[in-house]
């Protein structure tokens, strides 16, 4: 990301679910970034999800962040 300037992102959390010791969050990221060398502006759009698992004591034991298969939000 250091090659870019003017990074502007909007994050919209779509859904948060808690089941037992698991927490799942889905969000969309929409924005733009400008290449510091070339000045080229690139649109950014992604749909992401994260899964967190905790043990009985509440300590995080596992997490995964990935692209969500749903279509990302439209800027």
Coordinates of N, CA, C and O in Angstrom, one line a residue:
X1 N 0.8 -1.2 0.0 CA 0.0 0.0 0.0 C 0.9 1.3 0.0 O 0.4 2.3 -0.3
X2 N 2.2 1.2 0.3 CA 3.0 2.4 0.4 C 3.2 3.0 -1.0 O 3.6 4.2 -1.1
X3 N 2.9 2.3 -2.1 CA 3.1 2.8 -3.4 C 1.9 3.7 -3.8 O 1.9 4.3 -4.8
X4 N 0.9 3.8 -2.9 CA -0.3 4.5 -3.2 C -0.5 5.7 -2.2 O -0.1 5.7 -1.1
X5 N -1.1 6.8 -2.8 CA -1.5 7.9 -1.9 C -3.0 8.1 -2.1 O -3.7 7.4 -2.9
X6 N -3.6 8.9 -1.3 CA -5.1 9.2 -1.4 C -5.9 7.9 -1.4 O -6.8 7.7 -2.2
X7 N -5.7 7.1 -0.4 CA -6.5 5.9 -0.3 C -7.8 6.2 0.5 O -7.7 6.7 1.7
X8 N -8.9 6.1 -0.1 CA -10.2 6.5 0.5 C -11.1 5.2 0.5 O -11.4 4.8 -0.6
X9 N -11.4 4.7 1.6 CA -12.3 3.5 1.7 C -13.5 3.8 2.5 O -13.5 4.5 3.5
X10 N -14.6 3.1 2.1 CA -15.8 3.1 2.9 C -16.1 1.7 3.2 O -16.1 0.8 2.3
X11 N -16.3 1.3 4.5 CA -16.6 0.0 4.9 C -18.0 -0.1 5.4 O -18.4 0.7 6.3
X12 N -18.8 -1.1 4.9 CA -20.1 -1.3 5.4 C -20.3 -2.7 5.9 O -20.2 -3.6 5.1
X13 N -20.5 -2.8 7.2 CA -20.7 -4.2 7.8 C -22.1 -4.6 7.4 O -23.1 -4.0 7.8
X14 N -22.2 -5.7 6.7 CA -23.5 -6.2 6.2 C -24.1 -7.1 7.3 O -25.3 -7.1 7.5
X15 N -23.3 -8.0 7.9 CA -23.9 -9.0 8.8 C -22.9 -9.4 9.8 O -21.7 -9.6 9.5
X16 N -23.4 -9.6 11.0 CA -22.6 -10.2 12.1 C -23.4 -11.2 12.8 O -24.5 -11.0 13.2
X17 N -22.8 -12.4 12.8 CA -23.5 -13.6 13.5 C -22.6 -14.2 14.5 O -21.4 -14.3 14.4
X18 N -23.2 -14.6 15.6 CA -22.5 -15.3 16.7 C -23.2 -16.6 17.0 O -24.4 -16.6 17.2
X19 N -22.5 -17.7 16.9 CA -23.0 -19.0 17.1 C -22.0 -19.7 18.1 O -20.9 -20.0 17.7
X20 N -22.4 -19.9 19.3 CA -21.5 -20.5 20.3 C -20.3 -19.7 20.5 O -20.3 -18.5 20.8
X21 N -19.1 -20.3 20.2 CA -17.9 -19.6 20.3 C -17.4 -19.1 19.0 O -16.2 -18.7 18.8
X22 N -18.2 -19.0 18.0 CA -17.8 -18.5 16.6 C -18.5 -17.2 16.3 O -19.7 -17.0 16.6
X23 N -17.7 -16.3 15.7 CA -18.3 -15.0 15.3 C -17.9 -14.8 13.8 O -16.8 -15.0 13.4
X24 N -18.9 -14.5 13.0 CA -18.7 -14.4 11.5 C -19.2 -12.9 11.2 O -20.2 -12.5 11.6
X25 N -18.3 -12.2 10.4 CA -18.6 -10.9 10.0 C -18.4 -10.8 8.5 O -17.5 -11.3 8.0
X26 N -19.4 -10.2 7.8 CA -19.3 -9.9 6.4 C -19.3 -8.4 6.2 O -20.2 -7.7 6.8
X27 N -18.4 -7.9 5.3 CA -18.5 -6.5 5.0 C -18.1 -6.2 3.6 O -17.4 -7.0 2.9
X28 N -18.5 -5.0 3.1 CA -18.1 -4.6 1.7 C -17.1 -3.4 1.9 O -17.3 -2.6 2.8
X29 N -16.1 -3.3 1.0 CA -15.2 -2.2 1.0 C -15.3 -1.6 -0.4 O -15.2 -2.3 -1.4
X30 N -15.5 -0.3 -0.4 CA -15.6 0.5 -1.7 C -14.7 1.7 -1.5 O -14.7 2.4 -0.5
X31 N -13.9 2.0 -2.6 CA -13.1 3.2 -2.5 C -12.2 3.4 -3.7 O -12.4 2.8 -4.8
X32 N -11.2 4.2 -3.6 CA -10.3 4.5 -4.6 C -8.9 4.7 -4.0 O -8.7 5.0 -2.8
X33 N -7.8 4.4 -4.8 CA -6.5 4.7 -4.4 C -5.8 5.2 -5.6 O -6.1 4.9 -6.8
X34 N -4.8 6.1 -5.4 CA -4.0 6.7 -6.4 C -2.6 6.3 -6.4 O -2.0 6.3 -5.3
X35 N -2.0 5.8 -7.5 CA -0.6 5.4 -7.5 C 0.3 6.6 -7.4 O 0.1 7.6 -8.1
X36 N 1.2 6.6 -6.4 CA 2.0 7.7 -6.1 C 3.0 8.1 -7.2 O 3.4 9.2 -7.4
X37 N 3.4 7.1 -8.0 CA 4.3 7.3 -9.1 C 3.6 7.7 -10.4 O 4.0 8.7 -11.0
X38 N 2.6 7.0 -10.8 CA 1.9 7.3 -12.1 C 0.7 8.2 -12.0 O 0.3 8.7 -13.0
X39 N 0.2 8.4 -10.8 CA -1.0 9.2 -10.7 C -2.3 8.5 -11.1 O -3.4 9.1 -11.1
X40 N -2.2 7.2 -11.5 CA -3.4 6.5 -12.0 C -4.3 6.2 -10.8 O -3.9 5.7 -9.7
X41 N -5.6 6.5 -10.9 CA -6.6 6.2 -9.9 C -7.2 4.9 -10.2 O -7.6 4.6 -11.3
X42 N -7.3 4.0 -9.1 CA -7.8 2.7 -9.3 C -9.0 2.6 -8.3 O -9.0 2.9 -7.1
X43 N -10.2 2.1 -8.9 CA -11.3 1.9 -8.0 C -11.2 0.6 -7.3 O -10.6 -0.4 -7.8
X44 N -11.6 0.5 -6.0 CA -11.5 -0.6 -5.2 C -12.9 -1.1 -4.8 O -13.7 -0.3 -4.3
X45 N -13.2 -2.4 -5.0 CA -14.4 -2.9 -4.5 C -14.2 -4.4 -4.1 O -13.6 -5.1 -4.8
X46 N -14.7 -4.7 -2.9 CA -14.5 -6.1 -2.5 C -15.6 -6.5 -1.5 O -16.1 -5.6 -0.8
X47 N -15.9 -7.7 -1.4 CA -16.8 -8.3 -0.4 C -15.9 -9.3 0.4 O -15.2 -10.1 -0.2
X48 N -15.9 -9.1 1.7 CA -15.1 -9.9 2.6 C -15.8 -10.5 3.7 O -16.9 -10.1 4.1
X49 N -15.2 -11.6 4.3 CA -15.8 -12.1 5.5 C -14.7 -12.6 6.4 O -13.6 -12.9 6.0
X50 N -15.0 -12.6 7.7 CA -14.0 -13.1 8.7 C -14.7 -14.0 9.6 O -15.9 -13.9 10.0
X51 N -14.0 -15.0 10.0 CA -14.5 -16.0 11.0 C -13.5 -16.1 12.2 O -12.3 -16.2 12.0
X52 N -14.1 -15.9 13.4 CA -13.3 -16.0 14.6 C -13.8 -17.1 15.5 O -15.0 -17.2 15.6
X53 N -12.9 -17.9 16.0 CA -13.3 -19.0 16.9 C -12.6 -18.8 18.3 O -11.4 -18.5 18.3
X54 N -13.4 -19.0 19.3 CA -12.9 -18.8 20.7 C -13.0 -20.1 21.5 O -13.9 -20.9 21.2
X55 N -12.2 -20.3 22.5 CA -12.3 -21.4 23.4 C -13.3 -21.0 24.5 O -13.8 -19.9 24.6
X56 N -13.5 -22.0 25.4 CA -14.4 -21.7 26.5 C -14.0 -20.6 27.4 O -14.8 -19.9 28.1
X57 N -12.7 -20.3 27.5 CA -12.2 -19.2 28.3 C -12.3 -17.9 27.6 O -11.9 -16.8 28.2
X58 N -12.7 -17.9 26.4 CA -12.8 -16.6 25.6 C -11.6 -16.2 24.9 O -11.5 -15.1 24.4
X59 N -10.6 -17.1 24.8 CA -9.4 -16.8 24.1 C -9.5 -17.1 22.6 O -10.0 -18.2 22.3
X60 N -9.1 -16.2 21.7 CA -9.2 -16.5 20.3 C -8.2 -17.6 19.9 O -7.1 -17.6 20.3
X61 N -8.8 -18.7 19.3 CA -8.0 -19.8 18.9 C -7.8 -19.9 17.4 O -6.9 -20.6 16.9
X62 N -8.6 -19.2 16.6 CA -8.5 -19.4 15.2 C -9.2 -18.2 14.5 O -10.2 -17.6 15.0
X63 N -8.7 -17.7 13.4 CA -9.4 -16.7 12.6 C -9.0 -16.9 11.2 O -8.0 -17.4 10.8
X64 N -9.9 -16.5 10.3 CA -9.7 -16.5 8.9 C -10.4 -15.3 8.2 O -11.6 -15.0 8.6
X65 N -9.7 -14.6 7.4 CA -10.3 -13.5 6.7 C -10.2 -13.8 5.2 O -9.1 -14.2 4.7
X66 N -11.3 -13.7 4.4 CA -11.3 -14.1 3.0 C -12.2 -13.2 2.2 O -13.1 -12.5 2.8
X67 N -12.1 -13.3 0.9 CA -13.1 -12.7 0.0 C -14.3 -13.4 0.1 O -14.3 -14.7 0.2
X68 N -15.5 -12.7 0.1 CA -16.8 -13.4 0.2 C -17.2 -13.6 -1.2 O -17.0 -12.8 -2.1
X69 N -17.9 -14.7 -1.5 CA -18.3 -15.0 -2.9 C -19.4 -14.1 -3.4 O -19.7 -14.0 -4.6
X70 N -20.1 -13.4 -2.5 CA -21.1 -12.4 -2.9 C -20.5 -11.3 -3.7 O -19.3 -10.9 -3.6
X71 N -21.3 -10.7 -4.6 CA -20.8 -9.6 -5.4 C -20.5 -8.4 -4.5 O -21.3 -8.1 -3.6
X72 N -19.4 -7.6 -4.7 CA -19.2 -6.5 -3.9 C -20.1 -5.3 -4.2 O -20.8 -5.3 -5.2
X73 N -20.2 -4.4 -3.2 CA -21.1 -3.3 -3.4 C -20.6 -2.4 -4.6 O -19.5 -2.4 -4.9
X74 N -21.6 -1.7 -5.2 CA -21.2 -0.8 -6.3 C -21.0 0.6 -5.8 O -21.8 1.1 -5.1
X75 N -19.9 1.2 -6.2 CA -19.6 2.6 -5.7 C -20.5 3.6 -6.3 O -21.2 3.4 -7.3

